């Protein structure tokens, strides 16, 4: 399939893990992809990983902290100068808000940093994509956010992250409503467990237990997520907007995990 031939795509957070698989999927389907990590070092690492996958020449990676308006502006200046169009935005970048403690301990400044990246960052990248490209181009663009199943079913001691993903779900519906009349679709993929390099540091017994509690027996791969993102960005989903598709191996449909069953 070459659904993105001659399309220009921006995927934020393409320096590691799922972002790399999303970038690869769009390239394999014909797109030229822009991507970013939050710093020059992480962006260079992502660039090397994409080159290793044989994708060199089909993407451009620039550092951009999406919570910083000036850096977002600079990224869009480069896209305008070098590509002159943008067709798809994937808001994948996220601050995981790890190790912030329980809600009695979370430093509000640390929470603000998570919200500044995940909610405000995603919003300002979307706003700029719409103002500079999507609302102006004859072929309108579309937006896909990455949320999480934790927006609806919380996980312990991840207050800031869960709140930010809930914010994204509401943001998606709000943007879909307001941007629909302009011909711009906004949708969301809400993953559960995704296999990332962080799984390699897990106690194998914990990894096995997580898998056992997935009704279909395994976490998502980055490629699983990339496939759903590509569907939401393609004309195959042309009548869908404001939708949040959960991709969590069925975890959200169970009342209790299997190791709690009687
Ligand atoms: N992994 C899971 O199990 C899981 C589950 C549900 C939902 N999700 C969601 O799926 C998406 C991908 O997850 P993942 O686990 O692959 O993510 P990840 O490994 O934590 O990578 C996050 C990416 O976002 C970038 N990023 C973070 N803060 C940024 C900022 N301020 N400006 C620009 N880029 C920034 C990181 O860049 P640096 O390398 O520079 O830090 C990195 O490229 C995220 O939205 C995540 O919340 C993941």
mmCIF file of C-alpha atoms and ligand atoms in Angstrom:
data_model
loop_
_atom_site.group_PDB
_atom_site.id
_atom_site.type_symbol
_atom_site.label_atom_id
_atom_site.label_comp_id
_atom_site.label_asym_id
_atom_site.label_seq_id
_atom_site.Cartn_x
_atom_site.Cartn_y
_atom_site.Cartn_z
ATOM 1 C CA UNK A 1 0.000 0.000 0.000
ATOM 2 C CA UNK A 2 1.238 3.488 -0.795
ATOM 3 C CA UNK A 3 -1.433 5.607 0.845
ATOM 4 C CA UNK A 4 0.982 8.463 1.599
ATOM 5 C CA UNK A 5 2.726 8.891 -1.746
ATOM 6 C CA UNK A 6 3.724 12.569 -2.170
ATOM 7 C CA UNK A 7 2.578 13.316 1.376
ATOM 8 C CA UNK A 8 4.606 15.142 3.998
ATOM 9 C CA UNK A 9 4.147 13.866 7.557
ATOM 10 C CA UNK A 10 5.376 15.196 10.916
ATOM 11 C CA UNK A 11 5.762 12.663 13.739
ATOM 12 C CA UNK A 12 6.833 14.170 17.056
ATOM 13 C CA UNK A 13 8.939 12.031 19.393
ATOM 14 C CA UNK A 14 10.617 9.966 16.691
ATOM 15 C CA UNK A 15 13.863 9.560 18.599
ATOM 16 C CA UNK A 16 13.113 6.134 20.122
ATOM 17 C CA UNK A 17 10.586 3.327 20.611
ATOM 18 C CA UNK A 18 7.093 3.695 19.116
ATOM 19 C CA UNK A 19 7.884 6.961 17.332
ATOM 20 C CA UNK A 20 10.516 5.191 15.220
ATOM 21 C CA UNK A 21 7.980 2.575 14.115
ATOM 22 C CA UNK A 22 5.434 5.249 13.236
ATOM 23 C CA UNK A 23 8.016 7.134 11.160
ATOM 24 C CA UNK A 24 8.962 3.889 9.407
ATOM 25 C CA UNK A 25 5.346 2.983 8.614
ATOM 26 C CA UNK A 26 4.676 6.322 6.888
ATOM 27 C CA UNK A 27 7.913 6.079 4.903
ATOM 28 C CA UNK A 28 7.123 2.509 3.823
ATOM 29 C CA UNK A 29 3.775 3.836 2.578
ATOM 30 C CA UNK A 30 5.412 6.508 0.456
ATOM 31 C CA UNK A 31 5.654 9.609 2.681
ATOM 32 C CA UNK A 32 8.521 11.940 3.434
ATOM 33 C CA UNK A 33 8.612 12.280 7.222
ATOM 34 C CA UNK A 34 9.779 15.058 9.535
ATOM 35 C CA UNK A 35 10.487 14.064 13.098
ATOM 36 C CA UNK A 36 11.997 15.376 16.310
ATOM 37 C CA UNK A 37 13.325 14.407 19.698
ATOM 38 C CA UNK A 38 13.415 16.869 22.559
ATOM 39 C CA UNK A 39 17.180 17.494 22.342
ATOM 40 C CA UNK A 40 19.967 17.457 19.723
ATOM 41 C CA UNK A 41 21.489 14.307 21.288
ATOM 42 C CA UNK A 42 18.266 12.277 21.356
ATOM 43 C CA UNK A 43 17.315 13.456 17.870
ATOM 44 C CA UNK A 44 20.705 12.354 16.509
ATOM 45 C CA UNK A 45 20.201 8.955 18.157
ATOM 46 C CA UNK A 46 16.804 8.604 16.493
ATOM 47 C CA UNK A 47 18.265 9.664 13.170
ATOM 48 C CA UNK A 48 20.938 6.955 13.467
ATOM 49 C CA UNK A 49 18.304 4.337 14.321
ATOM 50 C CA UNK A 50 16.205 5.294 11.290
ATOM 51 C CA UNK A 51 19.265 5.212 9.037
ATOM 52 C CA UNK A 52 20.039 1.737 10.370
ATOM 53 C CA UNK A 53 16.580 0.682 9.212
ATOM 54 C CA UNK A 54 17.536 1.812 5.700
ATOM 55 C CA UNK A 55 15.241 4.840 5.747
ATOM 56 C CA UNK A 56 17.868 7.524 5.031
ATOM 57 C CA UNK A 57 16.792 10.149 2.479
ATOM 58 C CA UNK A 58 13.089 9.717 3.320
ATOM 59 C CA UNK A 59 13.054 11.666 6.558
ATOM 60 C CA UNK A 60 14.469 14.742 8.244
ATOM 61 C CA UNK A 61 15.048 14.891 12.014
ATOM 62 C CA UNK A 62 15.390 18.213 13.853
ATOM 63 C CA UNK A 63 15.514 18.720 17.613
ATOM 64 C CA UNK A 64 12.399 20.401 18.974
ATOM 65 C CA UNK A 65 11.112 20.596 22.536
ATOM 66 C CA UNK A 66 7.403 20.751 21.741
ATOM 67 C CA UNK A 67 6.649 22.582 24.987
ATOM 68 C CA UNK A 68 8.738 25.520 23.728
ATOM 69 C CA UNK A 69 6.824 27.756 21.302
ATOM 70 C CA UNK A 70 9.968 29.220 19.743
ATOM 71 C CA UNK A 71 11.373 25.745 18.975
ATOM 72 C CA UNK A 72 8.061 24.644 17.453
ATOM 73 C CA UNK A 73 8.074 27.773 15.283
ATOM 74 C CA UNK A 74 11.625 27.006 14.117
ATOM 75 C CA UNK A 75 10.626 23.432 13.203
ATOM 76 C CA UNK A 76 7.679 24.668 11.140
ATOM 77 C CA UNK A 77 9.870 27.301 9.462
ATOM 78 C CA UNK A 78 12.137 24.467 8.312
ATOM 79 C CA UNK A 79 9.213 22.349 7.072
ATOM 80 C CA UNK A 80 7.833 25.313 5.139
ATOM 81 C CA UNK A 81 11.211 26.191 3.669
ATOM 82 C CA UNK A 82 12.254 22.670 2.702
ATOM 83 C CA UNK A 83 8.984 20.793 2.045
ATOM 84 C CA UNK A 84 6.479 23.586 1.434
ATOM 85 C CA UNK A 85 3.548 21.459 2.582
ATOM 86 C CA UNK A 86 2.349 19.278 5.449
ATOM 87 C CA UNK A 87 -0.377 16.639 5.176
ATOM 88 C CA UNK A 88 -0.355 14.662 8.411
ATOM 89 C CA UNK A 89 0.622 15.448 11.993
ATOM 90 C CA UNK A 90 1.150 12.645 14.521
ATOM 91 C CA UNK A 91 1.408 13.910 18.101
ATOM 92 C CA UNK A 92 3.367 10.987 19.521
ATOM 93 C CA UNK A 93 5.866 12.760 21.824
ATOM 94 C CA UNK A 94 5.127 12.344 25.494
ATOM 95 C CA UNK A 95 6.630 12.960 28.886
ATOM 96 C CA UNK A 96 5.958 9.714 30.798
ATOM 97 C CA UNK A 97 5.973 11.501 34.161
ATOM 98 C CA UNK A 98 7.798 8.563 35.753
ATOM 99 C CA UNK A 99 9.014 8.488 39.354
ATOM 100 C CA UNK A 100 6.885 11.401 40.560
ATOM 101 C CA UNK A 101 5.534 9.451 43.543
ATOM 102 C CA UNK A 102 1.924 9.194 44.684
ATOM 103 C CA UNK A 103 -0.566 12.067 44.531
ATOM 104 C CA UNK A 104 0.373 13.200 48.042
ATOM 105 C CA UNK A 105 3.963 13.734 46.917
ATOM 106 C CA UNK A 106 3.802 14.940 43.307
ATOM 107 C CA UNK A 107 5.508 18.287 42.899
ATOM 108 C CA UNK A 108 3.004 20.515 41.057
ATOM 109 C CA UNK A 109 5.898 21.961 39.033
ATOM 110 C CA UNK A 110 6.736 18.431 37.822
ATOM 111 C CA UNK A 111 3.085 17.884 36.925
ATOM 112 C CA UNK A 112 3.085 21.140 34.981
ATOM 113 C CA UNK A 113 6.065 19.912 32.939
ATOM 114 C CA UNK A 114 4.143 16.774 31.924
ATOM 115 C CA UNK A 115 1.065 18.797 30.987
ATOM 116 C CA UNK A 116 3.225 21.348 29.135
ATOM 117 C CA UNK A 117 4.549 18.604 26.856
ATOM 118 C CA UNK A 118 1.624 16.211 26.515
ATOM 119 C CA UNK A 119 -1.316 18.618 26.396
ATOM 120 C CA UNK A 120 -0.072 22.138 25.638
ATOM 121 C CA UNK A 121 2.807 20.858 23.489
ATOM 122 C CA UNK A 122 0.537 18.659 21.386
ATOM 123 C CA UNK A 123 -1.922 21.518 21.124
ATOM 124 C CA UNK A 124 0.572 24.114 19.970
ATOM 125 C CA UNK A 125 2.067 21.795 17.345
ATOM 126 C CA UNK A 126 -1.472 21.100 16.096
ATOM 127 C CA UNK A 127 -2.382 24.788 16.089
ATOM 128 C CA UNK A 128 0.695 25.651 14.063
ATOM 129 C CA UNK A 129 0.119 22.773 11.617
ATOM 130 C CA UNK A 130 -3.428 24.028 11.043
ATOM 131 C CA UNK A 131 -2.574 27.710 10.737
ATOM 132 C CA UNK A 132 0.424 27.251 8.498
ATOM 133 C CA UNK A 133 -0.690 24.295 6.374
ATOM 134 C CA UNK A 134 -3.863 22.300 6.995
ATOM 135 C CA UNK A 135 -6.413 25.114 6.909
ATOM 136 C CA UNK A 136 -4.759 26.758 3.896
ATOM 137 C CA UNK A 137 -4.016 23.818 1.622
ATOM 138 C CA UNK A 138 -6.506 22.661 -0.965
ATOM 139 C CA UNK A 139 -6.005 19.105 0.329
ATOM 140 C CA UNK A 140 -6.603 19.557 4.036
ATOM 141 C CA UNK A 141 -4.406 17.822 6.575
ATOM 142 C CA UNK A 142 -5.307 15.565 9.460
ATOM 143 C CA UNK A 143 -4.070 15.012 12.995
ATOM 144 C CA UNK A 144 -3.556 11.850 15.047
ATOM 145 C CA UNK A 145 -2.790 12.032 18.766
ATOM 146 C CA UNK A 146 -1.322 9.254 20.915
ATOM 147 C CA UNK A 147 -3.215 9.010 24.177
ATOM 148 C CA UNK A 148 -3.336 5.974 26.480
ATOM 149 C CA UNK A 149 -5.865 3.545 27.929
ATOM 150 C CA UNK A 150 -4.819 5.060 31.277
ATOM 151 C CA UNK A 151 -6.904 8.125 30.397
ATOM 152 C CA UNK A 152 -9.967 6.057 31.265
ATOM 153 C CA UNK A 153 -8.599 3.413 33.656
ATOM 154 C CA UNK A 154 -5.874 4.859 35.815
ATOM 155 C CA UNK A 155 -2.635 3.197 36.806
ATOM 156 C CA UNK A 156 -1.162 3.782 40.245
ATOM 157 C CA UNK A 157 1.205 6.627 41.032
ATOM 158 C CA UNK A 158 1.121 8.132 37.528
ATOM 159 C CA UNK A 159 -1.167 11.054 38.406
ATOM 160 C CA UNK A 160 0.394 13.583 36.033
ATOM 161 C CA UNK A 161 0.580 11.166 33.088
ATOM 162 C CA UNK A 162 -2.998 9.894 33.505
ATOM 163 C CA UNK A 163 -4.304 13.468 33.836
ATOM 164 C CA UNK A 164 -2.398 14.501 30.710
ATOM 165 C CA UNK A 165 -3.797 11.619 28.655
ATOM 166 C CA UNK A 166 -7.332 12.416 29.845
ATOM 167 C CA UNK A 167 -6.647 15.970 28.717
ATOM 168 C CA UNK A 168 -5.597 14.696 25.300
ATOM 169 C CA UNK A 169 -8.828 12.697 24.902
ATOM 170 C CA UNK A 170 -10.895 15.819 25.607
ATOM 171 C CA UNK A 171 -8.641 17.927 23.415
ATOM 172 C CA UNK A 172 -9.163 15.505 20.513
ATOM 173 C CA UNK A 173 -12.961 15.758 20.757
ATOM 174 C CA UNK A 174 -12.845 19.534 21.111
ATOM 175 C CA UNK A 175 -10.493 19.993 18.145
ATOM 176 C CA UNK A 176 -12.493 17.554 16.000
ATOM 177 C CA UNK A 177 -15.625 19.587 16.638
ATOM 178 C CA UNK A 178 -14.064 22.939 15.817
ATOM 179 C CA UNK A 179 -11.820 21.855 12.959
ATOM 180 C CA UNK A 180 -14.310 19.537 11.225
ATOM 181 C CA UNK A 181 -15.986 22.429 9.389
ATOM 182 C CA UNK A 182 -12.539 23.383 8.033
ATOM 183 C CA UNK A 183 -12.124 19.869 6.639
ATOM 184 C CA UNK A 184 -9.504 18.876 9.210
ATOM 185 C CA UNK A 185 -9.944 15.522 10.993
ATOM 186 C CA UNK A 186 -8.539 14.895 14.475
ATOM 187 C CA UNK A 187 -8.381 11.379 15.914
ATOM 188 C CA UNK A 188 -6.541 9.463 18.565
ATOM 189 C CA UNK A 189 -4.940 6.079 19.167
ATOM 190 C CA UNK A 190 -5.004 5.041 22.838
ATOM 191 C CA UNK A 191 -2.540 2.196 23.429
ATOM 192 C CA UNK A 192 -2.211 -0.064 26.434
ATOM 193 C CA UNK A 193 1.066 -1.922 26.897
ATOM 194 C CA UNK A 194 3.519 -1.343 24.044
ATOM 195 C CA UNK A 195 6.770 -3.266 23.897
ATOM 196 C CA UNK A 196 9.593 -0.701 24.241
ATOM 197 C CA UNK A 197 13.209 -0.826 25.407
ATOM 198 C CA UNK A 198 11.856 -0.277 28.935
ATOM 199 C CA UNK A 199 10.518 -3.874 28.858
ATOM 200 C CA UNK A 200 14.111 -5.127 28.637
ATOM 201 C CA UNK A 201 14.724 -3.874 32.181
ATOM 202 C CA UNK A 202 11.605 -5.557 33.612
ATOM 203 C CA UNK A 203 11.789 -8.598 35.866
ATOM 204 C CA UNK A 204 10.784 -11.419 33.430
ATOM 205 C CA UNK A 205 8.140 -12.601 35.917
ATOM 206 C CA UNK A 206 6.495 -9.158 35.790
ATOM 207 C CA UNK A 207 6.614 -9.101 31.986
ATOM 208 C CA UNK A 208 4.977 -12.550 31.920
ATOM 209 C CA UNK A 209 2.295 -11.396 34.348
ATOM 210 C CA UNK A 210 1.515 -8.330 32.228
ATOM 211 C CA UNK A 211 1.137 -10.570 29.177
ATOM 212 C CA UNK A 212 -1.091 -13.010 31.047
ATOM 213 C CA UNK A 213 -3.390 -10.127 31.909
ATOM 214 C CA UNK A 214 -3.769 -9.168 28.246
ATOM 215 C CA UNK A 215 -6.809 -11.106 26.919
ATOM 216 C CA UNK A 216 -4.986 -11.775 23.643
ATOM 217 C CA UNK A 217 -1.803 -12.695 25.456
ATOM 218 C CA UNK A 218 0.660 -10.055 24.332
ATOM 219 C CA UNK A 219 1.420 -6.356 24.458
ATOM 220 C CA UNK A 220 1.331 -4.257 21.270
ATOM 221 C CA UNK A 221 4.414 -3.849 19.150
ATOM 222 C CA UNK A 222 5.301 -0.395 17.877
ATOM 223 C CA UNK A 223 4.263 -1.650 14.447
ATOM 224 C CA UNK A 224 0.780 -2.539 15.798
ATOM 225 C CA UNK A 225 0.386 1.055 16.957
ATOM 226 C CA UNK A 226 1.834 2.470 13.740
ATOM 227 C CA UNK A 227 -0.739 0.531 11.702
ATOM 228 C CA UNK A 228 -3.648 2.107 13.575
ATOM 229 C CA UNK A 229 -2.078 5.575 13.385
ATOM 230 C CA UNK A 230 -1.613 5.171 9.621
ATOM 231 C CA UNK A 231 -5.249 4.074 9.248
ATOM 232 C CA UNK A 232 -6.432 7.181 11.141
ATOM 233 C CA UNK A 233 -4.231 9.394 8.956
ATOM 234 C CA UNK A 234 -5.354 7.807 5.682
ATOM 235 C CA UNK A 235 -8.360 8.257 3.443
ATOM 236 C CA UNK A 236 -9.527 4.824 4.691
ATOM 237 C CA UNK A 237 -10.824 6.692 7.757
ATOM 238 C CA UNK A 238 -12.151 9.718 5.874
ATOM 239 C CA UNK A 239 -15.505 9.761 7.721
ATOM 240 C CA UNK A 240 -13.982 9.356 11.187
ATOM 241 C CA UNK A 241 -13.157 12.314 13.420
ATOM 242 C CA UNK A 242 -13.104 12.878 17.188
ATOM 243 C CA UNK A 243 -12.595 9.133 17.691
ATOM 244 C CA UNK A 244 -10.371 7.455 20.255
ATOM 245 C CA UNK A 245 -9.370 3.943 19.235
ATOM 246 C CA UNK A 246 -8.114 1.794 22.104
ATOM 247 C CA UNK A 247 -5.309 -0.595 21.120
ATOM 248 C CA UNK A 248 -4.660 -2.549 24.308
ATOM 249 C CA UNK A 249 -4.963 -6.288 23.586
ATOM 250 C CA UNK A 250 -8.398 -6.233 25.202
ATOM 251 C CA UNK A 251 -7.160 -5.082 28.638
ATOM 252 C CA UNK A 252 -9.875 -2.430 28.908
ATOM 253 C CA UNK A 253 -12.735 -4.850 28.309
ATOM 254 C CA UNK A 254 -12.055 -6.920 31.406
ATOM 255 C CA UNK A 255 -13.442 -6.126 34.849
ATOM 256 C CA UNK A 256 -10.621 -7.893 36.705
ATOM 257 C CA UNK A 257 -7.262 -9.146 35.441
ATOM 258 C CA UNK A 258 -6.972 -12.948 35.115
ATOM 259 C CA UNK A 259 -4.885 -13.338 38.283
ATOM 260 C CA UNK A 260 -7.789 -11.882 40.279
ATOM 261 C CA UNK A 261 -10.412 -14.254 38.839
ATOM 262 C CA UNK A 262 -12.049 -16.610 41.361
HETATM 263 N N1 LIG B 1 4.919 2.558 25.951
HETATM 264 C C1 LIG B 1 3.690 2.277 26.322
HETATM 265 O O1 LIG B 1 3.402 1.184 26.881
HETATM 266 C C2 LIG B 1 2.572 3.250 26.067
HETATM 267 C C3 LIG B 1 1.283 2.942 26.535
HETATM 268 C C4 LIG B 1 0.234 3.821 26.277
HETATM 269 C C5 LIG B 1 0.471 4.982 25.565
HETATM 270 N N2 LIG B 1 1.733 5.275 25.115
HETATM 271 C C6 LIG B 1 1.920 6.511 24.358
HETATM 272 O O2 LIG B 1 2.447 6.190 23.086
HETATM 273 C C7 LIG B 1 3.397 7.201 22.688
HETATM 274 C C8 LIG B 1 4.750 6.554 22.437
HETATM 275 O O3 LIG B 1 5.145 5.863 23.616
HETATM 276 P P1 LIG B 1 6.649 5.370 23.859
HETATM 277 O O4 LIG B 1 6.627 4.509 25.060
HETATM 278 O O5 LIG B 1 7.226 4.895 22.596
HETATM 279 O O6 LIG B 1 7.334 6.774 24.239
HETATM 280 P P2 LIG B 1 8.807 7.029 24.818
HETATM 281 O O7 LIG B 1 9.659 5.841 24.652
HETATM 282 O O8 LIG B 1 8.654 7.584 26.204
HETATM 283 O O9 LIG B 1 9.345 8.176 23.856
HETATM 284 C C9 LIG B 1 8.788 9.445 23.950
HETATM 285 C C10 LIG B 1 9.221 10.272 22.790
HETATM 286 O O10 LIG B 1 8.702 11.610 23.013
HETATM 287 C C11 LIG B 1 9.793 12.508 22.964
HETATM 288 N N3 LIG B 1 9.565 13.656 23.843
HETATM 289 C C12 LIG B 1 9.346 13.660 25.186
HETATM 290 N N4 LIG B 1 9.223 14.932 25.616
HETATM 291 C C13 LIG B 1 9.368 15.734 24.529
HETATM 292 C C14 LIG B 1 9.338 17.119 24.320
HETATM 293 N N5 LIG B 1 9.134 17.984 25.324
HETATM 294 N N6 LIG B 1 9.525 17.597 23.063
HETATM 295 C C15 LIG B 1 9.727 16.743 22.038
HETATM 296 N N7 LIG B 1 9.762 15.415 22.157
HETATM 297 C C16 LIG B 1 9.591 14.916 23.398
HETATM 298 C C17 LIG B 1 11.014 11.695 23.399
HETATM 299 O O11 LIG B 1 12.182 12.381 22.977
HETATM 300 P P3 LIG B 1 13.558 12.270 23.813
HETATM 301 O O12 LIG B 1 14.199 11.009 23.333
HETATM 302 O O13 LIG B 1 14.273 13.498 23.471
HETATM 303 O O14 LIG B 1 13.180 12.218 25.266
HETATM 304 C C18 LIG B 1 10.740 10.390 22.681
HETATM 305 O O15 LIG B 1 11.085 10.495 21.322
HETATM 306 C C19 LIG B 1 3.413 8.227 23.806
HETATM 307 O O16 LIG B 1 2.491 9.253 23.533
HETATM 308 C C20 LIG B 1 2.944 7.420 25.008
HETATM 309 O O17 LIG B 1 2.389 8.208 26.025
HETATM 310 C C21 LIG B 1 2.793 4.442 25.371
#
